[in-house]
Short mmCIF file of C-alpha atoms and ligand atoms in Angstrom, two decimals:
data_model
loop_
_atom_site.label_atom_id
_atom_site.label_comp_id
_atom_site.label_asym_id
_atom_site.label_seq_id
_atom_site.Cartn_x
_atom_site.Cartn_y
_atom_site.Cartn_z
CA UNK M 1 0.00 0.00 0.00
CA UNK M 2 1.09 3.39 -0.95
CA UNK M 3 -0.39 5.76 1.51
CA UNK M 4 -0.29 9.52 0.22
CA UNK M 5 -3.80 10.69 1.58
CA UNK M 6 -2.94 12.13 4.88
CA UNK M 7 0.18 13.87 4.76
CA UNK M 8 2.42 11.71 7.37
CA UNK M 9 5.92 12.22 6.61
CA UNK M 10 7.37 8.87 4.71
CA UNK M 11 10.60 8.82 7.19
CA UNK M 12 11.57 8.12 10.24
CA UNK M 13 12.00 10.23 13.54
CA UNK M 14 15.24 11.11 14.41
CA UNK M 15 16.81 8.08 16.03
CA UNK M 16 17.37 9.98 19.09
CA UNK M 17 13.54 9.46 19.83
CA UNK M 18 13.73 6.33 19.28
CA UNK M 19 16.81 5.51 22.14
CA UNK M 20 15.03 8.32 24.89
CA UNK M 21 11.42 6.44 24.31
CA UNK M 22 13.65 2.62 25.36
CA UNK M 23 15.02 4.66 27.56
CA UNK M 24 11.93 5.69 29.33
CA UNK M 25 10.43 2.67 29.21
CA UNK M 26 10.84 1.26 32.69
CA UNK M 27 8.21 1.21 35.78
CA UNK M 28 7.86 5.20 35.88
CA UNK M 29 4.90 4.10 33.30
CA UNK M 30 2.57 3.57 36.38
CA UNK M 31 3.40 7.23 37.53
CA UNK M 32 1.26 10.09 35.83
CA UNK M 33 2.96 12.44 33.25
CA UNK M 34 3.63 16.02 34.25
CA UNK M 35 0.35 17.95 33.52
CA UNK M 36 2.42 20.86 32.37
CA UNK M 37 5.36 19.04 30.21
CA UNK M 38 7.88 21.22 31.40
CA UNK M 39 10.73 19.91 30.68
CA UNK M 40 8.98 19.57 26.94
CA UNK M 41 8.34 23.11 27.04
CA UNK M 42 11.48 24.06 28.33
CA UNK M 43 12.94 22.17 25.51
CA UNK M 44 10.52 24.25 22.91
CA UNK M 45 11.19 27.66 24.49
CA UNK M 46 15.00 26.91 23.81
CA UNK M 47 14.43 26.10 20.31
CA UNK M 48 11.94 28.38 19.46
CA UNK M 49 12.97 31.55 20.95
CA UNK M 50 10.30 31.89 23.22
CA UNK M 51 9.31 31.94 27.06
CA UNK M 52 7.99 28.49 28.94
CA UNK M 53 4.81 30.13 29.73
CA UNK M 54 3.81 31.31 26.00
CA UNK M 55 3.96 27.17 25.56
CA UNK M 56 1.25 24.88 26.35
CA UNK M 57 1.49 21.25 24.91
CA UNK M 58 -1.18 19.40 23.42
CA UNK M 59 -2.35 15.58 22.78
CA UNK M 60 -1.91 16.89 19.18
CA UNK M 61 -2.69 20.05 17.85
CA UNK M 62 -5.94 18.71 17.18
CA UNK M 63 -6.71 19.17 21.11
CA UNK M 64 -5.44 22.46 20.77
CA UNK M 65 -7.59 23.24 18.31
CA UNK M 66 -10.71 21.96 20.01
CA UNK M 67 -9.54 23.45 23.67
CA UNK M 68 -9.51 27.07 21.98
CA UNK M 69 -12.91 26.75 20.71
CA UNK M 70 -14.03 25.10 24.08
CA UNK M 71 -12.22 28.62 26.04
CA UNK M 72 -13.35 31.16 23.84
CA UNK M 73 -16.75 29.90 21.96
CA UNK M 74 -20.34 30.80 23.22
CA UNK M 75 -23.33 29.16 21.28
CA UNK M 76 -23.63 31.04 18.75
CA UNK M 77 -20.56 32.73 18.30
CA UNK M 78 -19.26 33.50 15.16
CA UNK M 79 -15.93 31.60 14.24
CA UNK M 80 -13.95 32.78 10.79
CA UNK M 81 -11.76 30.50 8.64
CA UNK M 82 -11.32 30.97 4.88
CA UNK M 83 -12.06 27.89 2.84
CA UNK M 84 -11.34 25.23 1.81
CA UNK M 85 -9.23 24.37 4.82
CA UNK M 86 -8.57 22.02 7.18
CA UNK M 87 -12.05 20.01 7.85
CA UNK M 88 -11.85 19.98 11.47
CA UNK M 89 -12.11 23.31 12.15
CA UNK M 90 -15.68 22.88 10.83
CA UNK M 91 -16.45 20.04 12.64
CA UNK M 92 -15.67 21.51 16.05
CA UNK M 93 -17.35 24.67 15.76
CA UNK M 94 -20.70 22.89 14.95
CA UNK M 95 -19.26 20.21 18.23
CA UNK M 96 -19.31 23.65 20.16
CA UNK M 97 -22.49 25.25 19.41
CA UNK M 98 -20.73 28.46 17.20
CA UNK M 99 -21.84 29.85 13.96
CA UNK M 100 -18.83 28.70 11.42
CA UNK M 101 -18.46 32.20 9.10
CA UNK M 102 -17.10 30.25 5.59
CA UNK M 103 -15.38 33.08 3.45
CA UNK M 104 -14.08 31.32 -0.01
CA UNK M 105 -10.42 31.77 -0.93
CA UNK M 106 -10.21 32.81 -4.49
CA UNK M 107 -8.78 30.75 -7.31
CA UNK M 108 -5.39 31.83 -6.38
CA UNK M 109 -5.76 30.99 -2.57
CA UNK M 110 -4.83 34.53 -1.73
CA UNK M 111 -6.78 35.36 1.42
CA UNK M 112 -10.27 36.97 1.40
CA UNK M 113 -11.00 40.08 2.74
CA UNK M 114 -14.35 38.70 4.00
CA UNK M 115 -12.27 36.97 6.77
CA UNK M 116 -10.83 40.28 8.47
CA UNK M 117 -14.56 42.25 8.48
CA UNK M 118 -16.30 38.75 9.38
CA UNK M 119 -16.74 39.54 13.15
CA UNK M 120 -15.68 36.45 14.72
CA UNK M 121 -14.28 35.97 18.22
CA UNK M 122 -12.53 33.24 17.15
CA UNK M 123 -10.83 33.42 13.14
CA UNK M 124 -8.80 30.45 11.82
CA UNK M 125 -5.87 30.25 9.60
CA UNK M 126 -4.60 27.52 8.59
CA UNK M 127 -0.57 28.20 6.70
CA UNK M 128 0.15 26.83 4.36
CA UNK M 129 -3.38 25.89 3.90
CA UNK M 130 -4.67 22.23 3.38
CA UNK M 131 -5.33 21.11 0.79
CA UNK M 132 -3.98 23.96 -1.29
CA UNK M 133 -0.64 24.50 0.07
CA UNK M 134 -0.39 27.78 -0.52
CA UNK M 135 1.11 30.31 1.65
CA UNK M 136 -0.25 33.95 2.95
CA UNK M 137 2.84 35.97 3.60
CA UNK M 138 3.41 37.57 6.68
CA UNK M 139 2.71 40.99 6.56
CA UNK M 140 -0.99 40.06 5.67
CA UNK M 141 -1.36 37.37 8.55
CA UNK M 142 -0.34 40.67 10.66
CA UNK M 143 -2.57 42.53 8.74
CA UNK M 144 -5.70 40.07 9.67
CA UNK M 145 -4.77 39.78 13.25
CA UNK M 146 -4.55 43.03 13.94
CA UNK M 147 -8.08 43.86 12.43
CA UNK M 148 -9.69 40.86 13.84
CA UNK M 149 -12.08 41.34 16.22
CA UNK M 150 -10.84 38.36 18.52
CA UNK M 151 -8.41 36.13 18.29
CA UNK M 152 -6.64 35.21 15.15
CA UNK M 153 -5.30 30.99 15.37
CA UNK M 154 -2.65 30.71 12.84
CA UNK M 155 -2.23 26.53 12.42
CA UNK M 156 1.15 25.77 10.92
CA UNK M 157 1.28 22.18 10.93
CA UNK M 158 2.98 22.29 7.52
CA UNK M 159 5.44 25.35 8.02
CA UNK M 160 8.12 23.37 8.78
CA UNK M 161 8.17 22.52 4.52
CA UNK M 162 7.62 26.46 4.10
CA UNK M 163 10.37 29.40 4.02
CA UNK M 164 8.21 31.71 6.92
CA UNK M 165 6.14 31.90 9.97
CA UNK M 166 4.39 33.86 11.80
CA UNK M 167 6.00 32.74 15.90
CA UNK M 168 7.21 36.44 15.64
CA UNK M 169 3.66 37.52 15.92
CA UNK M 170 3.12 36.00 19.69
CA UNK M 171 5.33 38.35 21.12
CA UNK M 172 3.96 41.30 19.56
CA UNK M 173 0.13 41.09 19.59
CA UNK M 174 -2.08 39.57 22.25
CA UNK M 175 -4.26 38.14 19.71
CA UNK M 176 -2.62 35.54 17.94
CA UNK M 177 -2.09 32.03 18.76
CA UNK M 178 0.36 29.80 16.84
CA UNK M 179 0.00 26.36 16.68
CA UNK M 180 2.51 23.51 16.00
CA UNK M 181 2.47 19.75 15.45
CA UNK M 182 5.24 17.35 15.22
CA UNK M 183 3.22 14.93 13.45
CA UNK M 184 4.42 15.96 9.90
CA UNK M 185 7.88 17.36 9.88
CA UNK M 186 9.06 15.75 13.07
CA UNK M 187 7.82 12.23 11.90
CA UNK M 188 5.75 11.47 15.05
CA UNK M 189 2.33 11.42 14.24
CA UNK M 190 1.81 8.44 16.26
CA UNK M 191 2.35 10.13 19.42
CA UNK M 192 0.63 12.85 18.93
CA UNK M 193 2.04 16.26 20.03
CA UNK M 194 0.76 19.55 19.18
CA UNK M 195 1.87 22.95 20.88
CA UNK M 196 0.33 26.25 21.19
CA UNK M 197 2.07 29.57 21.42
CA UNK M 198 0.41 32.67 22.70
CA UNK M 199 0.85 35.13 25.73
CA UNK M 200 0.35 33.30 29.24
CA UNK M 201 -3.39 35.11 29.73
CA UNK M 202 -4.73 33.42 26.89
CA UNK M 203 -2.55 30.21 27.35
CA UNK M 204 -4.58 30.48 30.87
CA UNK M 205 -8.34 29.80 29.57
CA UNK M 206 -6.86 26.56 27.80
CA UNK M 207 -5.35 25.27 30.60
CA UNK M 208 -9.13 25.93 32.50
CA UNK M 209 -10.95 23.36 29.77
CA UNK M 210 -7.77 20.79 29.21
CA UNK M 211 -7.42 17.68 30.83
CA UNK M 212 -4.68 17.75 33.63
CA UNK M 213 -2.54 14.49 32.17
CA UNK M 214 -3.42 15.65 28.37
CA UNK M 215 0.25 14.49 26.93
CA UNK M 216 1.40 11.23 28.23
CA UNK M 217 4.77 10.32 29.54
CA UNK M 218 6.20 8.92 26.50
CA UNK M 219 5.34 11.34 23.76
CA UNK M 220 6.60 13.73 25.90
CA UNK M 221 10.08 12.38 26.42
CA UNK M 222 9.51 11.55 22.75
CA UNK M 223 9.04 14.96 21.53
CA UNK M 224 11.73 16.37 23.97
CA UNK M 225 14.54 14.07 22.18
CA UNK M 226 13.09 15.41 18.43
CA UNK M 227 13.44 18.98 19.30
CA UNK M 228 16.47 18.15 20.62
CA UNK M 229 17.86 17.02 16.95
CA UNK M 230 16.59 19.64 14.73
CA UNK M 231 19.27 18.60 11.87
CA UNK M 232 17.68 15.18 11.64
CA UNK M 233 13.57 17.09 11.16
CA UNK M 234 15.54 19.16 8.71
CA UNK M 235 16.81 16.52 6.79
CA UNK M 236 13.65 14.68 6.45
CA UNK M 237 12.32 18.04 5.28
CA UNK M 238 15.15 18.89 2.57
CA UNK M 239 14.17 15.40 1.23
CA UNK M 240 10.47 16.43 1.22
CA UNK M 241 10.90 19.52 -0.86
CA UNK M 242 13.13 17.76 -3.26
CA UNK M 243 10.55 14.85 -3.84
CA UNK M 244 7.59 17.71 -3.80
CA UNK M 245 8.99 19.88 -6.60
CA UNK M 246 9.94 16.67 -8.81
CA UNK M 247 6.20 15.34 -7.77
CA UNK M 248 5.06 19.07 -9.35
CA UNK M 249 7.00 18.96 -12.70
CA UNK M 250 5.56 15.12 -12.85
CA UNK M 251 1.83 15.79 -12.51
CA UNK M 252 2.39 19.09 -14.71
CA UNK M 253 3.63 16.93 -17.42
CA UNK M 254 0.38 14.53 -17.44
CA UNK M 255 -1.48 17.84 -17.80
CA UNK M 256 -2.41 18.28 -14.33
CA UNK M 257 -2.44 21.97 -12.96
CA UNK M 258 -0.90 22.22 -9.51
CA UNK M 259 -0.96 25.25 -6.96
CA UNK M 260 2.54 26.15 -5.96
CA UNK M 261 2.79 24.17 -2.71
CA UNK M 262 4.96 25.17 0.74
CA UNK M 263 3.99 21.66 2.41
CA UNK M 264 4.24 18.07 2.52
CA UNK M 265 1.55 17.86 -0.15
CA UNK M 266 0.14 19.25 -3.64
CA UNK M 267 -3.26 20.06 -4.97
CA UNK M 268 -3.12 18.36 -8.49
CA UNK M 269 -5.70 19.69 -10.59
CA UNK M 270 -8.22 18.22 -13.99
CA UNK M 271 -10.50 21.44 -14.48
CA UNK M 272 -13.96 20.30 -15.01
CA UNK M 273 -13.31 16.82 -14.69
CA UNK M 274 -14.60 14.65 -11.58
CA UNK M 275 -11.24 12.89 -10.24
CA UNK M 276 -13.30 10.60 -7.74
CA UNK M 277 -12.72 7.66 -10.75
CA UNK M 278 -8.82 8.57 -10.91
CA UNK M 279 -8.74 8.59 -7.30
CA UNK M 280 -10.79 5.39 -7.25
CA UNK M 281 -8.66 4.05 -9.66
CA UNK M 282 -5.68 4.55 -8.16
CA UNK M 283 -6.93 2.86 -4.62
CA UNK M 284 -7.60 -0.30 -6.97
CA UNK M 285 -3.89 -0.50 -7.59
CA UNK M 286 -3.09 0.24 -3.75
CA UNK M 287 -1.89 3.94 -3.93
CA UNK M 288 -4.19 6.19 -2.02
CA UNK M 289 -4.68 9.92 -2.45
CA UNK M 290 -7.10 12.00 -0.87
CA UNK M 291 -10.19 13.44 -3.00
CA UNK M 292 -12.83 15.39 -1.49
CA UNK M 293 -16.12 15.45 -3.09
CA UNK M 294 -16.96 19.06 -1.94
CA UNK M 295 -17.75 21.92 -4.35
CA UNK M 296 -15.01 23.52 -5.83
CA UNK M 297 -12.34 20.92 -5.05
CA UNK M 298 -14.26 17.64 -6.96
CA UNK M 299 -11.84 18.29 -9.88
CA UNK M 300 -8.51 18.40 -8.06
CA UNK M 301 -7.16 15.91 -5.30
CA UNK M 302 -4.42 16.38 -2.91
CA UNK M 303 -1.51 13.70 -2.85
CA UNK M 304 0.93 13.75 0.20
CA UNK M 305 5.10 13.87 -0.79
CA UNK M 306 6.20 10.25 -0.30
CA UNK M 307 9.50 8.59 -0.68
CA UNK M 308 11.21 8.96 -4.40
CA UNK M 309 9.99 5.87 -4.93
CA UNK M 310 6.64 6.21 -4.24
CA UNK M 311 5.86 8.89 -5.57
CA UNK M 312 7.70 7.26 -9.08
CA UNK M 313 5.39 4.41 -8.38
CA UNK M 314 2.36 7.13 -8.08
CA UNK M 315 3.40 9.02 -11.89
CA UNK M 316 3.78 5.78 -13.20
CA UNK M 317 0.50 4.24 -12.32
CA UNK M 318 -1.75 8.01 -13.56
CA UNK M 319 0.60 8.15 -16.89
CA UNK M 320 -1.34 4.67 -17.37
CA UNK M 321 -4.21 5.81 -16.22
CA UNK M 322 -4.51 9.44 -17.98
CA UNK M 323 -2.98 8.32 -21.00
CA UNK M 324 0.32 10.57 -21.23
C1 PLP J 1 -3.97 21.90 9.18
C2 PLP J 1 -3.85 20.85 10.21
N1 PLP J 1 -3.89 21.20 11.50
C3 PLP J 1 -3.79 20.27 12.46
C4 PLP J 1 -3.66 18.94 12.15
C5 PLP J 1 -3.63 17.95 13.26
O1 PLP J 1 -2.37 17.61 13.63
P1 PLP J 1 -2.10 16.73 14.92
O2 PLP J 1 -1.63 15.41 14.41
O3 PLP J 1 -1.05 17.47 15.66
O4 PLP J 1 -3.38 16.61 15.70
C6 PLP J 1 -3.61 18.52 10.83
C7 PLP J 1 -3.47 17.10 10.51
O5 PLP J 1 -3.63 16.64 9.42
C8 PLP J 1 -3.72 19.51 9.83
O6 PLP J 1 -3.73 19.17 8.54
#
């Protein structure tokens, strides 16, 4: 099976991670894990630039995601996100009772101006965007947060494969949360660890709705020993880039039109044509991508930057299949 529908990253962690989780593997297990990971966040600060206690660590950033809107979201209140995007986001605001305020990206996956005047306490951006890839630079994430109305969530779980962030913002406005995984570029998925920056009175109102022992003992001396080998994450991510630019040129020789891409994926496109069969198709010879049969996206799917090999395997199989 040739798995390229959900954008895990086809190496391995550092091997660091690997020794510190045998390592920890002794009779501590029957001991709960530090509700506040702080030797994890220690660990973060260091590497990021930034103080413990604008760090709180999350059982993925999916939890993250789904504490904010559990801090901050009323029934009924309005929550922003440009789309398509990340389906989650979605999902959770109609979990927690808000209104979800949809503002379309444009072909280009510039973003809207419908998403700064939308009047949401609660405004999601996810950069680079799924399933798009594309990037907003800086100056307009800046822009957006500081004509927000509440509090701007900027979700870079794929910045890592990107050239820019927006950490920078955390210390400067109030407003703006950042969050993190190290399920894509770090290689650990599996253990799940997300983490949120943002000023400690914010940080505060998650901590209120989060489950003391949220992160458990092992991913947490897990994701201390990945931090702690940043060469190996940027390896794995060189590698990535390589494999996603000659994954571009391949689909864009089969006649597929593909949005410049700063993550672990691309968003291959067939204007007009419904690529549920291709996808289909493709499962039937054991290589999954991910198509989502939503308006505006039924032509196009997104496959996820495998190995060399894979992704060989992956052009071979559509040049069959489209008949280039
Ligand atoms: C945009 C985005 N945010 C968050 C997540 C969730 O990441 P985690 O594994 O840290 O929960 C994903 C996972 O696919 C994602 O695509």
């Amino acid at each position: 099976m040739i798995k390229l529908n959900t954008n895990e990253n086809p190496y391995p962690p550092s091997p660091r991670v690997l020794e510190a989780l045998r390592a920890a593997l002794d009779a501590s297990v029957r001991l709960y894990p530090d509700p506040e990971a702080t030797a994890l966040r220690a660990r973060v600060a260091q590497v990021y630039g930034i103080r413990p206690d604008h760090v709180l660590v999350g059982n993925g950033s999916d939890e993250l995601i789904a504490l904010l809107l559990r801090a901050v979201i009323d029934p009924g209140d309005r929550v922003a996100f440009p789309v398509p995007t990340y389906s989650l986001y979605e999902t959770m605001v109609a979990a927690q009772g808000g209104a979800a305020v949809k503002v379309p990206f444009p072909d280009d996956f510039a973003l809207p101006e419908g998403v700064a005047t939308a009047r949401a306490r609660l405004t999601f951006l996810c950069n680079p965007n799924s399933p798009s890839g594309t990037l907003v630079p800086l100056p307009a994430i800046e822009r957006l947060a500081r004509s927000v109305d509440g509090i701007l969530v900027v979700d870079e779980a794929y910045v890592d494969f990107s050239h820019t962030n927006a950490l920078g913002l955390v210390g400067k406005l109030d407003n703006v949360v950042v969050l993190r995984t190290l399920s894509k570029s770090f290689s650990l998925a599996g253990l799940r660890i997300g983490l949120a920056f943002a000023v400690p009175a914010l940080l505060a109102g998650l901590r209120v709705v989060k489950d003391s022992y949220n992160v458990n003992r092992l991913s947490q001396v897990a994701a201390e020993a990945a931090l702690s080998d940043m060469p190996a994450m940027e390896a794995n991510v060189a590698r990535v880039r390589r494999t996603r630019a000659a994954l571009t040129a391949g689909l864009e020789r089969l006649g597929f039109r593909v949005l410049p891409s700063e993550a672990n994926f691309v968003l291959a496109r067939r204007p007009g044509e419904d690529l549920a069969p291709l996808a289909a198709a493709l499962a039937a010879r054991d290589i999954l991508v991910r198509h989502f049969a939503v308006p505006g996206l039924a032509d196009a799917f997104r496959i996820s930057v495998g190995t060399d090999e894979e992704i060989g395997a992956l052009l071979t199989a559509l040049g069959a299949l489209v008949g280039r």
